[in-house]
Amino acid sequence: MFTLRRNETGHKSTGGIRVMSIQNVKPDRPTPDALRSYKLSALDQINALSYVPFIFFYPNNSNGNTNVNDVILQRSKLLKQSMSETLTRFYPFAGKYINDIHIDCNDEGVYYIETQVDGDLSSFIVKPDYKLIQSLLPVPPNEKEPILGYYLVMIQVNFFSCGGVAISMSTSHKLIDGTTYMTFLNSWASTAKGEQNMIYPNFVASSLFLANTKTPSYPSYPLSFLAVWPMMLIKGKCVTKRFRFDASALQALKAKANESISATRVIAVTSLIWKCATSAARKLNGERLSILQIAVNIRGRFATPLPRNAIGNIIWNGVARCEPNHTLTLDTMVGHINAGVAKINTKFVEQFKGEQGDDKVIDEIRRLGAQMTSYDADYYSTSSLVNSGMYEADFGWGKPVWSCFGYLSNDVPLYANSIMLMDTSVGDGIEACVTLSQDEMAILEGDPDLLLYASVEPSPLQG
């Protein structure tokens, strides 16, 4: 069995993980004085400082032609140098969160850890242990650090004895949504690979969605508090499991949904999991309201669509409701989700622009919160990184053999029922990372409607 133990810098531990270095990687050129303060947008302001981590696993593909230590040294140097170059373009990411108005672009850099892991990468991920995966994530330098001065990006590069590497990157949701995360990661990778067509960020958001400067109470009561809904937080034992839908299963599921209603692959998978999770909850709690919060990338919903590389939180949450008297069928749940997402149309998102846009953001986030107040309801949230480039980050030694969400631990004091969708490494499938209570998960993972299309906890190394 693969076991890991984190130790102090430079201290060896057999069968464990050794921290080799901790540093800040800074931009390779100083940020001009005129760019030293990056204004947050109104949409950034309502997002929390919470970190969102993903891990990307790369094997050693040198075929034994190069000494493993040389491979590690070469990769280490390349990753740090290319990160330094990338930060010059993504200069706010090398700064610190100061308040809900701006980022201090002080070139302090990203928090960067390198470790050495005893063991083989393929052995580690053949059957992932979620508690062990937590050891691969960057830990903040001081968890009691005050709210001002947080890093926006933390990275931990884990080198395995075989020469394989797991790159984990944790980014603050205060500025970085899922699309921004992947833009930054793939820009880093293309820089490392020396590609001619560099990926550059577009910082248009803060000039389109003007920040709210009228609220006097930040940072003691930041605007992000408006988007914290206690009803979605659950105290107790949770379980996180992965469900894989391969291409043929997705085709069959989508065809089933499209017999009576239009559904994309993502909506079909989300609807099926929501249906089965709601069914499990009703067996335990009785028939009651089920609410699904849906994160929607709104870049393409404006009258003039924003580019994919537009940086910031350019997302909004739709809400789907399944009332207690509604029948739990696939097409019914698809209909609820379609209805919730359809409200986030061009007219809706355009209101967030301009001088009155910040007021509209607050009005709409309050309306959203008003739907999250019932004690007698089951709440779920879903987000998708399907087709986001999760498996495109090639640093020069191939694409990742597996990518996963970092927060897979079952041992947390508070959790939320959640569904995270990602691409699979091969075969155009979808992998769903689902967190539920232990009791609900026990029912969900045995639901025949779900198992007709999904495999539970497959090995990431399976084709």
CSV table of C-alpha atoms in Angstrom, one decimal:
chain,number,residue,atom,x,y,z
A,1,MET,CA,0.0,0.0,0.0
A,2,PHE,CA,1.2,3.5,-0.9
A,3,THR,CA,1.6,5.7,2.1
A,4,LEU,CA,2.8,9.3,2.5
A,5,ARG,CA,3.9,11.4,5.4
A,6,ARG,CA,4.9,15.0,5.0
A,7,ASN,CA,8.1,16.1,6.8
A,8,GLU,CA,10.0,19.2,7.4
A,9,THR,CA,12.2,20.6,4.6
A,10,GLY,CA,15.0,18.3,3.7
A,11,HIS,CA,14.2,15.5,6.3
A,12,LYS,CA,14.0,12.1,4.7
A,13,SER,CA,11.2,9.7,5.4
A,14,THR,CA,11.0,6.2,3.9
A,15,GLY,CA,7.7,5.7,2.1
A,16,GLY,CA,6.9,9.4,2.5
A,17,ILE,CA,7.1,12.9,1.1
A,18,ARG,CA,10.0,15.2,1.6
A,19,VAL,CA,9.7,19.0,1.2
A,20,MET,CA,12.8,20.0,-0.9
A,21,SER,CA,12.2,23.7,-1.2
A,22,ILE,CA,9.8,26.5,-0.4
A,23,GLN,CA,10.1,29.8,-2.2
A,24,ASN,CA,8.2,32.5,-4.1
A,25,VAL,CA,8.6,32.4,-7.8
A,26,LYS,CA,8.5,36.0,-9.1
A,27,PRO,CA,7.9,37.5,-12.5
A,28,ASP,CA,11.1,37.6,-14.6
A,29,ARG,CA,10.5,41.3,-15.2
A,30,PRO,CA,9.1,43.9,-12.8
A,31,THR,CA,5.5,45.0,-13.2
A,32,PRO,CA,5.4,48.7,-14.4
A,33,ASP,CA,4.3,51.2,-11.8
A,34,ALA,CA,1.2,52.0,-13.8
A,35,LEU,CA,0.0,48.4,-13.4
A,36,ARG,CA,0.8,48.0,-9.7
A,37,SER,CA,-2.9,48.1,-8.6
A,38,TYR,CA,-5.3,45.7,-10.4
A,39,LYS,CA,-8.9,46.6,-9.9
A,40,LEU,CA,-11.3,43.8,-9.1
A,41,SER,CA,-14.6,43.6,-11.0
A,42,ALA,CA,-18.0,43.6,-9.4
A,43,LEU,CA,-18.2,39.9,-10.2
A,44,ASP,CA,-14.9,39.3,-8.5
A,45,GLN,CA,-16.1,41.1,-5.4
A,46,ILE,CA,-18.9,38.6,-4.6
A,47,ASN,CA,-16.6,35.6,-4.8
A,48,ALA,CA,-14.8,34.3,-1.7
A,49,LEU,CA,-11.1,34.0,-1.2
A,50,SER,CA,-11.4,30.2,-1.0
A,51,TYR,CA,-8.7,28.2,-2.9
A,52,VAL,CA,-9.6,25.8,-5.7
A,53,PRO,CA,-7.0,23.1,-6.3
A,54,PHE,CA,-6.4,20.6,-9.2
A,55,ILE,CA,-3.6,18.1,-9.6
A,56,PHE,CA,-2.1,17.0,-12.9
A,57,PHE,CA,-0.1,13.8,-13.1
A,58,TYR,CA,2.8,13.3,-15.7
A,59,PRO,CA,4.8,10.1,-16.1
A,60,ASN,CA,8.5,10.0,-16.8
A,61,ASN,CA,8.5,9.3,-20.5
A,62,SER,CA,12.3,9.4,-21.0
A,63,ASN,CA,12.3,5.6,-21.5
A,64,GLY,CA,15.3,5.1,-19.2
A,65,ASN,CA,17.6,7.1,-21.5
A,66,THR,CA,18.2,9.8,-18.9
A,67,ASN,CA,19.2,9.5,-15.2
A,68,VAL,CA,16.1,10.1,-13.1
A,69,ASN,CA,17.8,12.7,-11.0
A,70,ASP,CA,18.7,14.6,-14.2
A,71,VAL,CA,15.1,14.4,-15.3
A,72,ILE,CA,13.9,15.9,-12.0
A,73,LEU,CA,16.5,18.7,-12.1
A,74,GLN,CA,15.7,19.5,-15.7
A,75,ARG,CA,11.9,19.6,-15.1
A,76,SER,CA,12.4,21.6,-11.9
A,77,LYS,CA,14.4,24.3,-13.6
A,78,LEU,CA,12.1,24.4,-16.6
A,79,LEU,CA,8.9,24.7,-14.5
A,80,LYS,CA,10.2,27.6,-12.3
A,81,GLN,CA,11.7,29.5,-15.2
A,82,SER,CA,8.6,29.2,-17.3
A,83,MET,CA,6.4,30.2,-14.4
A,84,SER,CA,8.5,33.3,-13.9
A,85,GLU,CA,8.0,34.2,-17.5
A,86,THR,CA,4.3,33.5,-17.4
A,87,LEU,CA,3.8,35.7,-14.4
A,88,THR,CA,5.1,38.7,-16.3
A,89,ARG,CA,2.1,38.4,-18.5
A,90,PHE,CA,-0.3,37.4,-15.7
A,91,TYR,CA,1.1,40.0,-13.4
A,92,PRO,CA,-1.8,40.2,-10.9
A,93,PHE,CA,-1.3,36.6,-10.1
A,94,ALA,CA,2.1,37.4,-8.6
A,95,GLY,CA,0.5,39.9,-6.2
A,96,LYS,CA,-1.6,39.8,-3.1
A,97,TYR,CA,-5.2,40.3,-2.3
A,98,ILE,CA,-5.5,43.5,-0.3
A,99,ASN,CA,-9.2,44.3,-0.2
A,100,ASP,CA,-12.4,44.0,-2.3
A,101,ILE,CA,-11.3,46.8,-4.5
A,102,HIS,CA,-7.9,45.8,-5.8
A,103,ILE,CA,-5.0,43.3,-6.0
A,104,ASP,CA,-1.6,44.7,-5.0
A,105,CYS,CA,0.6,43.7,-7.9
A,106,ASN,CA,3.8,43.8,-5.8
A,107,ASP,CA,5.6,41.0,-7.7
A,108,GLU,CA,5.9,39.0,-4.5
A,109,GLY,CA,5.3,36.0,-6.6
A,110,VAL,CA,3.4,32.7,-6.3
A,111,TYR,CA,3.9,30.4,-3.3
A,112,TYR,CA,5.9,27.5,-4.7
A,113,ILE,CA,6.8,24.2,-3.0
A,114,GLU,CA,8.9,21.3,-4.4
A,115,THR,CA,8.7,17.9,-2.9
A,116,GLN,CA,10.2,14.4,-3.5
A,117,VAL,CA,7.8,11.5,-3.1
A,118,ASP,CA,9.1,8.0,-2.4
A,119,GLY,CA,7.4,5.6,-4.8
A,120,ASP,CA,6.2,5.2,-8.4
A,121,LEU,CA,3.6,7.6,-9.9
A,122,SER,CA,1.6,4.9,-11.6
A,123,SER,CA,1.4,2.9,-8.3
A,124,PHE,CA,0.2,6.1,-6.6
A,125,ILE,CA,-2.7,6.7,-9.0
A,126,VAL,CA,-3.7,3.2,-10.1
A,127,LYS,CA,-6.2,3.3,-7.2
A,128,PRO,CA,-6.1,6.8,-5.7
A,129,ASP,CA,-6.3,7.2,-2.0
A,130,TYR,CA,-8.0,10.5,-1.5
A,131,LYS,CA,-6.3,11.2,1.9
A,132,LEU,CA,-2.9,10.7,0.3
A,133,ILE,CA,-3.8,13.1,-2.5
A,134,GLN,CA,-4.1,15.8,0.1
A,135,SER,CA,-0.4,15.5,0.7
A,136,LEU,CA,0.3,16.7,-2.8
A,137,LEU,CA,-1.5,20.0,-2.3
A,138,PRO,CA,0.2,23.2,-1.3
A,139,VAL,CA,-0.4,24.2,2.3
A,140,PRO,CA,-0.6,27.9,3.0
A,141,PRO,CA,2.5,29.3,4.8
A,142,ASN,CA,0.4,30.4,7.7
A,143,GLU,CA,-3.2,29.3,8.1
A,144,LYS,CA,-3.8,32.0,10.7
A,145,GLU,CA,-2.7,34.7,8.3
A,146,PRO,CA,-5.0,37.7,8.4
A,147,ILE,CA,-7.5,38.2,5.6
A,148,LEU,CA,-5.3,40.8,3.9
A,149,GLY,CA,-2.3,39.7,2.0
A,150,TYR,CA,-3.4,36.3,0.7
A,151,TYR,CA,-1.5,34.6,-2.2
A,152,LEU,CA,-3.6,34.3,-5.4
A,153,VAL,CA,-1.7,31.2,-6.6
A,154,MET,CA,0.0,28.4,-4.6
A,155,ILE,CA,1.8,25.6,-6.4
A,156,GLN,CA,3.3,22.3,-5.2
A,157,VAL,CA,5.4,20.3,-7.7
A,158,ASN,CA,5.8,16.7,-6.5
A,159,PHE,CA,8.6,14.6,-8.0
A,160,PHE,CA,8.2,10.8,-7.7
A,161,SER,CA,11.1,8.4,-7.4
A,162,CYS,CA,10.4,7.2,-11.0
A,163,GLY,CA,10.9,10.8,-12.4
A,164,GLY,CA,7.1,11.3,-12.8
A,165,VAL,CA,5.7,14.5,-11.5
A,166,ALA,CA,2.3,15.7,-10.0
A,167,ILE,CA,1.8,19.4,-10.4
A,168,SER,CA,-0.9,20.8,-8.0
A,169,MET,CA,-2.0,24.4,-8.3
A,170,SER,CA,-4.4,26.0,-5.9
A,171,THR,CA,-5.9,29.4,-6.9
A,172,SER,CA,-8.0,32.0,-5.1
A,173,HIS,CA,-11.6,32.3,-6.4
A,174,LYS,CA,-11.4,36.0,-5.6
A,175,LEU,CA,-9.9,36.5,-9.0
A,176,ILE,CA,-9.7,33.1,-10.7
A,177,ASP,CA,-12.6,31.1,-12.0
A,178,GLY,CA,-12.3,27.7,-13.8
A,179,THR,CA,-11.8,29.1,-17.3
A,180,THR,CA,-9.1,31.6,-15.9
A,181,TYR,CA,-7.4,28.7,-14.1
A,182,MET,CA,-7.1,26.7,-17.3
A,183,THR,CA,-5.9,29.8,-19.3
A,184,PHE,CA,-3.2,30.4,-16.8
A,185,LEU,CA,-2.1,26.7,-16.6
A,186,ASN,CA,-2.0,26.2,-20.3
A,187,SER,CA,-0.1,29.5,-20.8
A,188,TRP,CA,2.5,28.2,-18.3
A,189,ALA,CA,2.7,24.9,-20.2
A,190,SER,CA,3.0,26.6,-23.6
A,191,THR,CA,5.8,28.8,-22.2
A,192,ALA,CA,7.7,25.8,-20.9
A,193,LYS,CA,7.3,24.0,-24.2
A,194,GLY,CA,8.6,27.1,-26.1
A,195,GLU,CA,5.6,27.4,-28.3
A,196,GLN,CA,5.5,30.4,-30.6
A,197,ASN,CA,1.9,31.3,-30.1
A,198,MET,CA,1.9,32.4,-26.5
A,199,ILE,CA,-1.4,32.6,-24.5
A,200,TYR,CA,-1.9,36.1,-23.2
A,201,PRO,CA,-4.5,37.2,-20.7
A,202,ASN,CA,-7.3,39.7,-21.4
A,203,PHE,CA,-7.9,42.0,-18.5
A,204,VAL,CA,-11.1,43.6,-19.8
A,205,ALA,CA,-13.4,42.4,-16.9
A,206,SER,CA,-12.6,45.1,-14.4
A,207,SER,CA,-13.4,47.9,-17.0
A,208,LEU,CA,-16.7,46.2,-18.0
A,209,PHE,CA,-18.0,45.2,-14.5
A,210,LEU,CA,-17.1,48.2,-12.4
A,211,ALA,CA,-16.4,47.4,-8.8
A,212,ASN,CA,-18.7,48.5,-6.0
A,213,THR,CA,-17.0,51.2,-4.0
A,214,LYS,CA,-20.0,52.4,-2.1
A,215,THR,CA,-20.1,49.7,0.6
A,216,PRO,CA,-18.1,51.0,3.5
A,217,SER,CA,-17.9,47.9,5.6
A,218,TYR,CA,-15.2,45.8,3.8
A,219,PRO,CA,-13.0,44.0,4.7
A,220,SER,CA,-14.8,43.2,7.9
A,221,TYR,CA,-17.9,42.4,6.0
A,222,PRO,CA,-16.8,41.8,2.4
A,223,LEU,CA,-19.4,41.6,-0.4
A,224,SER,CA,-18.6,37.9,-0.9
A,225,PHE,CA,-20.6,37.3,2.3
A,226,LEU,CA,-23.7,37.9,0.2
A,227,ALA,CA,-22.9,34.7,-1.8
A,228,VAL,CA,-22.5,32.5,1.3
A,229,TRP,CA,-25.6,30.5,1.9
A,230,PRO,CA,-25.5,28.6,5.2
A,231,MET,CA,-28.3,26.2,4.1
A,232,MET,CA,-25.8,24.7,1.6
A,233,LEU,CA,-23.3,23.8,4.3
A,234,ILE,CA,-23.7,20.4,6.0
A,235,LYS,CA,-22.2,19.1,9.2
A,236,GLY,CA,-21.5,15.4,9.4
A,237,LYS,CA,-19.7,12.6,7.6
A,238,CYS,CA,-19.4,13.0,3.8
A,239,VAL,CA,-18.0,10.8,1.0
A,240,THR,CA,-16.5,11.8,-2.3
A,241,LYS,CA,-16.5,9.4,-5.2
A,242,ARG,CA,-15.7,9.5,-8.9
A,243,PHE,CA,-18.1,8.3,-11.6
A,244,ARG,CA,-16.9,7.9,-15.1
A,245,PHE,CA,-19.1,8.1,-18.2
A,246,ASP,CA,-17.3,6.8,-21.3
A,247,ALA,CA,-18.1,8.0,-24.8
A,248,SER,CA,-20.6,5.3,-25.6
A,249,ALA,CA,-22.4,5.7,-22.3
A,250,LEU,CA,-22.6,9.4,-22.9
A,251,GLN,CA,-24.0,8.9,-26.4
A,252,ALA,CA,-26.7,6.6,-25.0
A,253,LEU,CA,-27.5,8.9,-22.1
A,254,LYS,CA,-27.8,11.9,-24.3
A,255,ALA,CA,-30.0,10.0,-26.7
A,256,LYS,CA,-32.2,9.0,-23.8
A,257,ALA,CA,-32.6,12.6,-22.6
A,258,ASN,CA,-33.2,13.9,-26.1
A,259,GLU,CA,-36.2,11.6,-26.7
A,260,SER,CA,-38.3,14.4,-25.2
A,261,ILE,CA,-36.1,17.4,-24.5
A,262,SER,CA,-32.8,18.9,-25.7
A,263,ALA,CA,-29.8,18.2,-23.6
A,264,THR,CA,-26.0,18.6,-24.0
A,265,ARG,CA,-23.6,15.9,-22.6
A,266,VAL,CA,-22.9,18.0,-19.6
A,267,ILE,CA,-26.6,18.6,-18.8
A,268,ALA,CA,-27.5,15.0,-19.4
A,269,VAL,CA,-24.8,13.8,-16.9
A,270,THR,CA,-25.7,16.5,-14.4
A,271,SER,CA,-29.4,15.7,-14.6
A,272,LEU,CA,-28.9,12.0,-14.1
A,273,ILE,CA,-26.7,12.5,-11.0
A,274,TRP,CA,-29.0,15.1,-9.6
A,275,LYS,CA,-32.0,12.8,-10.1
A,276,CYS,CA,-30.3,9.9,-8.4
A,277,ALA,CA,-29.0,12.0,-5.5
A,278,THR,CA,-32.4,13.5,-5.0
A,279,SER,CA,-33.9,10.0,-5.0
A,280,ALA,CA,-31.4,9.0,-2.4
A,281,ALA,CA,-32.2,12.0,-0.2
A,282,ARG,CA,-35.9,11.4,-0.4
A,283,LYS,CA,-35.5,7.8,0.8
A,284,LEU,CA,-33.8,9.2,3.9
A,285,ASN,CA,-35.6,12.6,4.4
A,286,GLY,CA,-38.9,12.1,2.7
A,287,GLU,CA,-40.2,14.1,-0.3
A,288,ARG,CA,-39.1,17.7,-0.2
A,289,LEU,CA,-37.7,20.4,-2.3
A,290,SER,CA,-34.4,19.7,-4.2
A,291,ILE,CA,-32.4,22.7,-5.4
A,292,LEU,CA,-29.4,22.6,-7.7
A,293,GLN,CA,-27.1,25.6,-8.0
A,294,ILE,CA,-25.4,25.7,-11.5
A,295,ALA,CA,-22.2,27.6,-12.2
A,296,VAL,CA,-22.4,29.1,-15.7
A,297,ASN,CA,-19.6,30.5,-17.7
A,298,ILE,CA,-21.1,33.7,-19.1
A,299,ARG,CA,-18.3,34.9,-21.4
A,300,GLY,CA,-20.2,33.8,-24.5
A,301,ARG,CA,-23.6,35.2,-23.3
A,302,PHE,CA,-22.9,38.9,-23.8
A,303,ALA,CA,-24.1,40.8,-26.9
A,304,THR,CA,-20.4,40.9,-27.9
A,305,PRO,CA,-19.0,37.7,-26.5
A,306,LEU,CA,-15.9,38.0,-24.3
A,307,PRO,CA,-12.9,36.0,-25.3
A,308,ARG,CA,-12.0,32.7,-23.6
A,309,ASN,CA,-8.9,34.3,-22.2
A,310,ALA,CA,-10.8,37.1,-20.4
A,311,ILE,CA,-9.5,36.9,-16.8
A,312,GLY,CA,-11.6,37.0,-13.6
A,313,ASN,CA,-14.8,35.6,-12.3
A,314,ILE,CA,-17.0,35.8,-15.4
A,315,ILE,CA,-19.6,33.3,-14.1
A,316,TRP,CA,-23.0,33.4,-12.6
A,317,ASN,CA,-25.1,30.8,-10.8
A,318,GLY,CA,-28.3,29.5,-12.2
A,319,VAL,CA,-30.9,27.7,-10.0
A,320,ALA,CA,-32.9,24.6,-10.8
A,321,ARG,CA,-35.7,23.5,-8.6
A,322,CYS,CA,-37.4,20.1,-8.3
A,323,GLU,CA,-40.5,20.5,-6.1
A,324,PRO,CA,-41.7,17.7,-3.8
A,325,ASN,CA,-44.5,16.7,-6.2
A,326,HIS,CA,-42.3,16.6,-9.3
A,327,THR,CA,-41.6,13.2,-10.8
A,328,LEU,CA,-37.9,12.1,-10.7
A,329,THR,CA,-37.2,11.3,-14.3
A,330,LEU,CA,-34.2,12.2,-16.5
A,331,ASP,CA,-36.2,14.5,-18.8
A,332,THR,CA,-37.9,16.3,-15.9
A,333,MET,CA,-34.5,17.1,-14.3
A,334,VAL,CA,-33.1,18.2,-17.7
A,335,GLY,CA,-36.1,20.5,-18.0
A,336,HIS,CA,-35.4,22.1,-14.6
A,337,ILE,CA,-31.8,22.7,-15.4
A,338,ASN,CA,-32.5,24.1,-18.9
A,339,ALA,CA,-35.0,26.5,-17.3
A,340,GLY,CA,-32.6,27.6,-14.7
A,341,VAL,CA,-29.7,28.2,-17.1
A,342,ALA,CA,-32.0,29.9,-19.7
A,343,LYS,CA,-32.6,32.8,-17.4
A,344,ILE,CA,-28.9,33.7,-17.6
A,345,ASN,CA,-29.4,35.2,-21.1
A,346,THR,CA,-27.9,38.1,-22.9
A,347,LYS,CA,-30.3,40.6,-21.4
A,348,PHE,CA,-29.6,39.3,-17.9
A,349,VAL,CA,-25.8,39.5,-18.1
A,350,GLU,CA,-25.6,42.8,-20.0
A,351,GLN,CA,-27.2,44.5,-16.9
A,352,PHE,CA,-23.9,43.9,-15.0
A,353,LYS,CA,-22.0,46.3,-17.3
A,354,GLY,CA,-21.5,50.0,-16.8
A,355,GLU,CA,-21.9,52.4,-13.9
A,356,GLN,CA,-25.0,50.8,-12.5
A,357,GLY,CA,-23.8,47.3,-13.0
A,358,ASP,CA,-22.4,46.8,-9.5
A,359,ASP,CA,-25.9,47.6,-8.0
A,360,LYS,CA,-27.4,45.0,-10.4
A,361,VAL,CA,-24.9,42.4,-9.3
A,362,ILE,CA,-25.8,42.9,-5.6
A,363,ASP,CA,-29.6,42.9,-6.4
A,364,GLU,CA,-29.3,39.7,-8.4
A,365,ILE,CA,-27.0,37.9,-5.8
A,366,ARG,CA,-29.6,38.8,-3.1
A,367,ARG,CA,-32.4,37.3,-5.3
A,368,LEU,CA,-30.3,34.2,-5.7
A,369,GLY,CA,-29.7,34.0,-2.0
A,370,ALA,CA,-33.4,34.3,-1.3
A,371,GLN,CA,-33.9,30.9,-3.1
A,372,MET,CA,-31.5,29.3,-0.6
A,373,THR,CA,-33.3,29.9,2.6
A,374,SER,CA,-35.6,26.9,3.2
A,375,TYR,CA,-34.6,24.5,6.0
A,376,ASP,CA,-36.8,21.8,4.5
A,377,ALA,CA,-34.8,21.3,1.3
A,378,ASP,CA,-31.9,19.4,-0.1
A,379,TYR,CA,-29.2,21.6,-1.8
A,380,TYR,CA,-26.6,20.7,-4.4
A,381,SER,CA,-24.1,22.6,-6.5
A,382,THR,CA,-22.6,21.7,-9.8
A,383,SER,CA,-19.8,23.1,-12.0
A,384,SER,CA,-18.1,21.8,-15.1
A,385,LEU,CA,-14.6,22.0,-16.6
A,386,VAL,CA,-15.6,19.8,-19.6
A,387,ASN,CA,-13.9,21.1,-22.8
A,388,SER,CA,-11.8,23.5,-20.8
A,389,GLY,CA,-8.4,22.1,-21.8
A,390,MET,CA,-7.9,20.0,-18.6
A,391,TYR,CA,-5.7,17.6,-20.5
A,392,GLU,CA,-4.0,20.1,-22.9
A,393,ALA,CA,-1.2,21.3,-20.5
A,394,ASP,CA,1.9,19.9,-22.1
A,395,PHE,CA,5.1,21.2,-20.6
A,396,GLY,CA,7.3,19.4,-23.1
A,397,TRP,CA,6.9,15.8,-21.8
A,398,GLY,CA,3.4,15.0,-22.9
A,399,LYS,CA,-0.1,15.6,-21.6
A,400,PRO,CA,-1.2,14.5,-18.1
A,401,VAL,CA,-2.3,10.9,-17.7
A,402,TRP,CA,-4.8,12.0,-15.1
A,403,SER,CA,-6.1,15.2,-13.7
A,404,CYS,CA,-8.3,15.5,-10.6
A,405,PHE,CA,-9.9,17.9,-8.3
A,406,GLY,CA,-7.7,18.4,-5.2
A,407,TYR,CA,-10.4,18.4,-2.5
A,408,LEU,CA,-11.3,14.7,-2.4
A,409,SER,CA,-10.9,14.2,1.4
A,410,ASN,CA,-13.8,12.8,3.3
A,411,ASP,CA,-12.6,14.0,6.6
A,412,VAL,CA,-13.9,17.6,6.7
A,413,PRO,CA,-16.0,19.4,9.4
A,414,LEU,CA,-18.4,21.1,6.9
A,415,TYR,CA,-19.2,20.1,3.4
A,416,ALA,CA,-21.6,20.8,0.6
A,417,ASN,CA,-23.4,18.4,-1.7
A,418,SER,CA,-21.5,18.9,-5.0
A,419,ILE,CA,-21.0,17.6,-8.5
A,420,MET,CA,-17.8,18.5,-10.4
A,421,LEU,CA,-17.5,17.4,-14.0
A,422,MET,CA,-14.3,17.1,-15.9
A,423,ASP,CA,-13.0,15.4,-19.1
A,424,THR,CA,-11.5,12.0,-19.0
A,425,SER,CA,-7.9,11.6,-20.2
A,426,VAL,CA,-8.9,9.5,-23.2
A,427,GLY,CA,-12.0,8.6,-25.1
A,428,ASP,CA,-14.1,11.8,-24.9
A,429,GLY,CA,-15.7,10.8,-21.6
A,430,ILE,CA,-16.8,12.7,-18.5
A,431,GLU,CA,-15.7,12.1,-15.0
A,432,ALA,CA,-17.9,13.3,-12.2
A,433,CYS,CA,-16.5,14.0,-8.7
A,434,VAL,CA,-19.5,13.8,-6.4
A,435,THR,CA,-19.7,14.6,-2.7
A,436,LEU,CA,-22.7,13.6,-0.5
A,437,SER,CA,-23.4,12.4,3.0
A,438,GLN,CA,-22.2,8.8,3.7
A,439,ASP,CA,-25.8,7.6,3.8
A,440,GLU,CA,-26.9,9.3,0.5
A,441,MET,CA,-23.7,8.1,-1.2
A,442,ALA,CA,-24.4,4.5,-0.2
A,443,ILE,CA,-27.7,4.7,-2.0
A,444,LEU,CA,-26.4,6.7,-4.9
A,445,GLU,CA,-23.6,4.3,-5.9
A,446,GLY,CA,-26.0,1.4,-6.0
A,447,ASP,CA,-28.6,3.2,-8.1
A,448,PRO,CA,-29.2,1.0,-11.2
A,449,ASP,CA,-30.2,4.1,-13.2
A,450,LEU,CA,-26.8,5.6,-12.6
A,451,LEU,CA,-24.9,2.3,-13.0
A,452,LEU,CA,-26.5,1.8,-16.4
A,453,TYR,CA,-24.2,4.6,-17.7
A,454,ALA,CA,-21.4,5.1,-15.1
A,455,SER,CA,-18.6,3.1,-13.6
A,456,VAL,CA,-17.7,3.8,-9.9
A,457,GLU,CA,-14.2,4.6,-8.8
A,458,PRO,CA,-12.4,3.4,-12.0
A,459,SER,CA,-8.7,3.4,-12.1
A,460,PRO,CA,-7.4,6.6,-13.8
A,461,LEU,CA,-5.0,4.4,-15.7
A,462,GLN,CA,-7.7,2.4,-17.4
A,463,GLY,CA,-8.3,3.4,-21.0
